[in-house]
Short mmCIF file of C-alpha atoms in Angstrom, two decimals:
data_model
loop_
_atom_site.label_atom_id
_atom_site.label_comp_id
_atom_site.label_asym_id
_atom_site.label_seq_id
_atom_site.Cartn_x
_atom_site.Cartn_y
_atom_site.Cartn_z
CA UNK B 1 19.20 75.28 2.87
CA UNK B 2 18.44 76.19 6.49
CA UNK B 3 15.39 78.32 7.20
CA UNK B 4 16.83 79.30 10.60
CA UNK B 5 20.46 80.21 11.21
CA UNK B 6 22.43 81.67 14.07
CA UNK B 7 25.70 83.37 14.86
CA UNK B 8 27.39 84.60 18.01
CA UNK B 9 28.36 88.19 18.63
CA UNK B 10 30.37 88.45 21.82
CA UNK B 11 28.21 86.51 24.33
CA UNK B 12 24.93 87.03 22.45
CA UNK B 13 23.45 84.42 20.11
CA UNK B 14 21.58 85.98 17.20
CA UNK B 15 19.02 83.55 15.79
CA UNK B 16 17.69 84.67 12.41
CA UNK B 17 14.71 83.38 10.47
CA UNK B 18 15.86 83.54 6.84
CA UNK B 19 13.03 82.34 4.60
CA UNK B 20 11.45 85.66 3.53
CA UNK B 21 7.94 85.58 5.07
CA UNK B 22 9.16 82.92 7.52
CA UNK B 23 5.96 80.93 7.38
CA UNK B 24 5.91 78.00 9.77
CA UNK B 25 5.72 74.37 8.75
CA UNK B 26 7.29 71.10 9.86
CA UNK B 27 10.75 71.97 8.48
CA UNK B 28 10.62 75.37 10.21
CA UNK B 29 9.91 73.74 13.58
CA UNK B 30 12.67 71.15 13.11
CA UNK B 31 15.23 73.77 12.08
CA UNK B 32 14.29 76.03 14.97
CA UNK B 33 14.76 73.24 17.51
CA UNK B 34 18.13 72.40 15.94
CA UNK B 35 19.28 76.00 16.42
CA UNK B 36 18.04 76.09 20.01
CA UNK B 37 19.99 72.90 20.76
CA UNK B 38 23.14 74.45 19.35
CA UNK B 39 22.75 77.77 21.17
CA UNK B 40 22.04 76.05 24.49
CA UNK B 41 25.09 73.82 24.04
CA UNK B 42 27.35 76.88 23.84
CA UNK B 43 28.11 77.70 27.48
CA UNK B 44 29.52 81.11 26.52
CA UNK B 45 26.13 82.41 25.36
CA UNK B 46 24.59 84.77 27.94
CA UNK B 47 21.56 85.96 25.97
CA UNK B 48 19.74 85.24 22.70
CA UNK B 49 18.12 87.57 20.17
CA UNK B 50 15.45 86.21 17.81
CA UNK B 51 14.89 88.17 14.61
CA UNK B 52 14.56 87.75 10.82
CA UNK B 53 16.67 88.73 7.83
CA UNK B 54 13.79 89.92 5.62
CA UNK B 55 13.26 93.66 5.32
CA UNK B 56 9.48 93.32 5.54
CA UNK B 57 8.66 90.32 7.74
CA UNK B 58 9.45 88.91 11.15
CA UNK B 59 7.09 85.98 10.55
CA UNK B 60 3.70 85.72 8.89
CA UNK B 61 2.78 82.68 10.94
CA UNK B 62 1.51 79.28 9.83
CA UNK B 63 2.30 78.16 6.30
CA UNK B 64 -1.31 77.66 5.20
CA UNK B 65 -0.26 76.69 1.67
CA UNK B 66 1.98 73.92 3.04
CA UNK B 67 -0.89 72.62 5.19
CA UNK B 68 -3.21 72.65 2.18
CA UNK B 69 -0.69 70.65 0.14
CA UNK B 70 -0.33 68.08 2.93
CA UNK B 71 -4.10 67.72 3.19
CA UNK B 72 -4.41 67.26 -0.57
CA UNK B 73 -1.70 64.60 -0.47
CA UNK B 74 -3.30 62.97 2.60
CA UNK B 75 -0.09 63.53 4.57
CA UNK B 76 -1.99 64.45 7.70
CA UNK B 77 0.64 63.18 10.12
CA UNK B 78 2.98 65.92 8.87
CA UNK B 79 0.45 68.51 10.07
CA UNK B 80 0.16 66.89 13.49
CA UNK B 81 3.96 66.63 13.74
CA UNK B 82 4.20 70.33 12.85
CA UNK B 83 1.77 71.32 15.59
CA UNK B 84 3.60 69.32 18.23
CA UNK B 85 6.90 70.64 16.88
CA UNK B 86 5.83 74.28 17.23
CA UNK B 87 4.52 73.59 20.72
CA UNK B 88 7.98 72.28 21.56
CA UNK B 89 9.56 75.44 20.12
CA UNK B 90 7.29 77.61 22.28
CA UNK B 91 8.07 75.55 25.40
CA UNK B 92 11.81 75.65 24.74
CA UNK B 93 11.70 79.44 24.47
CA UNK B 94 9.59 79.76 27.61
CA UNK B 95 12.12 77.72 29.59
CA UNK B 96 15.33 78.68 27.77
CA UNK B 97 18.14 79.16 30.33
CA UNK B 98 19.26 82.56 29.03
CA UNK B 99 17.19 85.69 28.30
CA UNK B 100 15.44 85.53 24.92
CA UNK B 101 14.83 88.88 23.23
CA UNK B 102 12.61 89.24 20.16
CA UNK B 103 13.79 91.93 17.74
CA UNK B 104 10.63 92.26 15.65
CA UNK B 105 11.89 93.68 12.36
CA UNK B 106 8.62 93.54 10.38
CA UNK B 107 5.18 91.93 10.24
CA UNK B 108 4.43 89.47 13.05
CA UNK B 109 1.12 87.75 12.27
CA UNK B 110 -0.56 84.86 14.06
CA UNK B 111 2.03 82.27 15.05
CA UNK B 112 4.70 84.86 14.31
CA UNK B 113 3.24 87.14 16.98
CA UNK B 114 2.90 84.15 19.33
CA UNK B 115 6.56 83.30 18.73
CA UNK B 116 7.58 86.76 19.94
CA UNK B 117 5.30 86.36 22.99
CA UNK B 118 7.18 83.18 23.91
CA UNK B 119 10.32 85.32 24.26
CA UNK B 120 11.16 87.06 27.53
CA UNK B 121 11.41 90.56 26.09
CA UNK B 122 10.38 92.29 22.86
CA UNK B 123 11.64 95.21 20.77
CA UNK B 124 9.97 96.31 17.52
CA UNK B 125 10.68 98.91 14.86
CA UNK B 126 8.20 101.77 14.42
CA UNK B 127 8.69 102.39 10.71
CA UNK B 128 7.66 98.99 9.35
CA UNK B 129 5.49 96.06 10.36
CA UNK B 130 2.22 95.22 12.09
CA UNK B 131 1.48 92.80 14.92
CA UNK B 132 -1.80 90.90 14.89
CA UNK B 133 -3.78 87.68 15.36
CA UNK B 134 -5.76 87.19 12.11
CA UNK B 135 -7.08 83.75 13.09
CA UNK B 136 -10.64 85.06 13.55
CA UNK B 137 -10.64 86.08 9.88
CA UNK B 138 -8.96 83.01 8.40
CA UNK B 139 -10.78 80.42 10.52
CA UNK B 140 -7.90 78.93 12.51
CA UNK B 141 -8.56 78.84 16.29
CA UNK B 142 -5.62 79.11 18.66
CA UNK B 143 -4.73 76.17 20.88
CA UNK B 144 -5.31 76.68 24.63
CA UNK B 145 -1.56 76.75 25.22
CA UNK B 146 -1.11 79.49 22.64
CA UNK B 147 -3.76 81.62 24.35
CA UNK B 148 -2.13 81.09 27.74
CA UNK B 149 1.27 81.92 26.28
CA UNK B 150 0.12 85.19 24.72
CA UNK B 151 -1.58 86.26 27.94
CA UNK B 152 1.76 86.28 29.74
CA UNK B 153 3.01 88.94 27.29
CA UNK B 154 -0.07 91.01 26.34
CA UNK B 155 -2.53 92.69 28.75
CA UNK B 156 -5.93 90.98 28.82
CA UNK B 157 -7.88 93.97 27.53
CA UNK B 158 -5.61 94.29 24.48
CA UNK B 159 -5.43 90.56 23.78
CA UNK B 160 -9.22 90.22 23.96
CA UNK B 161 -9.64 93.03 21.44
CA UNK B 162 -6.90 91.75 19.15
CA UNK B 163 -8.09 88.15 19.16
CA UNK B 164 -11.75 88.99 18.49
CA UNK B 165 -11.18 91.78 15.98
CA UNK B 166 -8.01 90.70 14.19
CA UNK B 167 -6.88 94.34 14.36
CA UNK B 168 -3.31 95.14 13.42
CA UNK B 169 -1.24 96.89 16.08
CA UNK B 170 1.79 99.11 15.59
CA UNK B 171 4.98 99.15 17.64
CA UNK B 172 3.76 102.36 19.29
CA UNK B 173 0.48 100.66 20.31
CA UNK B 174 2.42 97.77 21.84
CA UNK B 175 4.90 100.04 23.61
CA UNK B 176 2.05 101.95 25.26
CA UNK B 177 0.68 98.63 26.57
CA UNK B 178 4.13 97.56 27.85
CA UNK B 179 4.22 94.61 25.44
CA UNK B 180 7.55 95.95 24.19
CA UNK B 181 10.61 97.10 26.05
CA UNK B 182 10.94 99.71 23.32
CA UNK B 183 9.52 100.76 19.97
CA UNK B 184 12.60 101.60 17.90
CA UNK B 185 12.92 104.17 15.14
CA UNK B 186 14.14 101.87 12.37
CA UNK B 187 15.88 98.57 11.66
CA UNK B 188 19.33 99.79 12.64
CA UNK B 189 18.03 101.25 15.88
CA UNK B 190 16.16 98.00 16.59
CA UNK B 191 19.33 95.90 16.53
CA UNK B 192 21.35 98.50 18.38
CA UNK B 193 18.82 98.62 21.22
CA UNK B 194 18.26 94.84 21.32
CA UNK B 195 22.00 94.13 21.37
CA UNK B 196 22.65 96.69 24.12
CA UNK B 197 19.83 95.18 26.19
CA UNK B 198 21.05 91.60 25.63
CA UNK B 199 24.63 92.52 26.52
CA UNK B 200 23.49 93.58 29.98
CA UNK B 201 22.68 90.00 31.02
CA UNK B 202 25.04 87.57 32.72
CA UNK B 203 22.80 85.26 34.77
CA UNK B 204 23.51 81.74 35.96
CA UNK B 205 21.62 79.36 33.72
CA UNK B 206 20.35 77.04 36.45
CA UNK B 207 18.56 79.69 38.49
CA UNK B 208 17.39 81.54 35.38
CA UNK B 209 15.70 78.41 33.99
CA UNK B 210 14.15 77.61 37.38
CA UNK B 211 12.71 81.11 37.75
CA UNK B 212 11.17 80.86 34.26
CA UNK B 213 9.81 77.40 35.05
CA UNK B 214 7.98 78.80 38.08
CA UNK B 215 6.74 81.92 36.30
CA UNK B 216 5.34 79.93 33.37
CA UNK B 217 4.14 76.86 35.27
CA UNK B 218 0.47 77.36 34.33
CA UNK B 219 1.27 78.01 30.67
CA UNK B 220 3.37 74.84 30.40
CA UNK B 221 0.67 72.81 32.18
CA UNK B 222 -1.94 74.02 29.69
CA UNK B 223 0.30 73.11 26.78
CA UNK B 224 1.02 69.66 28.22
CA UNK B 225 -2.50 68.79 29.37
CA UNK B 226 -4.99 70.58 27.10
CA UNK B 227 -3.26 71.04 23.75
CA UNK B 228 -2.94 67.29 23.00
CA UNK B 229 -6.73 66.94 23.35
CA UNK B 230 -7.30 69.70 20.79
CA UNK B 231 -4.65 68.34 18.44
CA UNK B 232 -6.21 64.88 18.64
CA UNK B 233 -9.60 66.43 17.88
CA UNK B 234 -8.10 68.18 14.87
CA UNK B 235 -6.64 64.88 13.71
CA UNK B 236 -10.11 63.36 13.70
CA UNK B 237 -11.45 66.39 11.83
CA UNK B 238 -8.85 66.38 9.06
CA UNK B 239 -9.12 62.60 8.72
CA UNK B 240 -12.69 62.93 7.46
#
């Protein structure tokens, strides 16, 4: 069963995470890339919305239980493949040739929050869900590329506080900091607003991708040059 699925509504692709808490592991990354390939191959798509089907969660980030099982089974390469796979997901979103809009329908924690930051625009419901980076509390440091990616979406003062404190933010907090286009009243309003926003786009893919490539040049360089060093270091650590 797919953990990511998509459908087209008019000229908008709606990509939905459909595995409850939508925790990220190797299968998640592979399925996400498959969906992105399919959406990009459809020339009629003018914009893409990323959301989740669960009433409570957008994504709770890394599947720590899955990682623990792989470590116990000494399947360390799966963990490395997952990390490179998620980096590829982030890069694909950063350079995707149509606007990518996150409709954050519930909790977005850690990698889930980062996933929304990789999108071009964000909407979030007010009545349910928090947005946070709990890595400081669970002992998982972000890769340099992840930090660079989040900084393009969240003001430095807020990101510094969130990263060091692990504090949970509401949609209203994020709207005040211009992280969101809009904090929406409820789930129905979230999709209504995100769809109306997405429907307003009809850009040529070539120039749109090139503009994004130039905007995010430093982020991509960090992911390409620095992240492999940290992943290799992690490989040595987990091999012990």
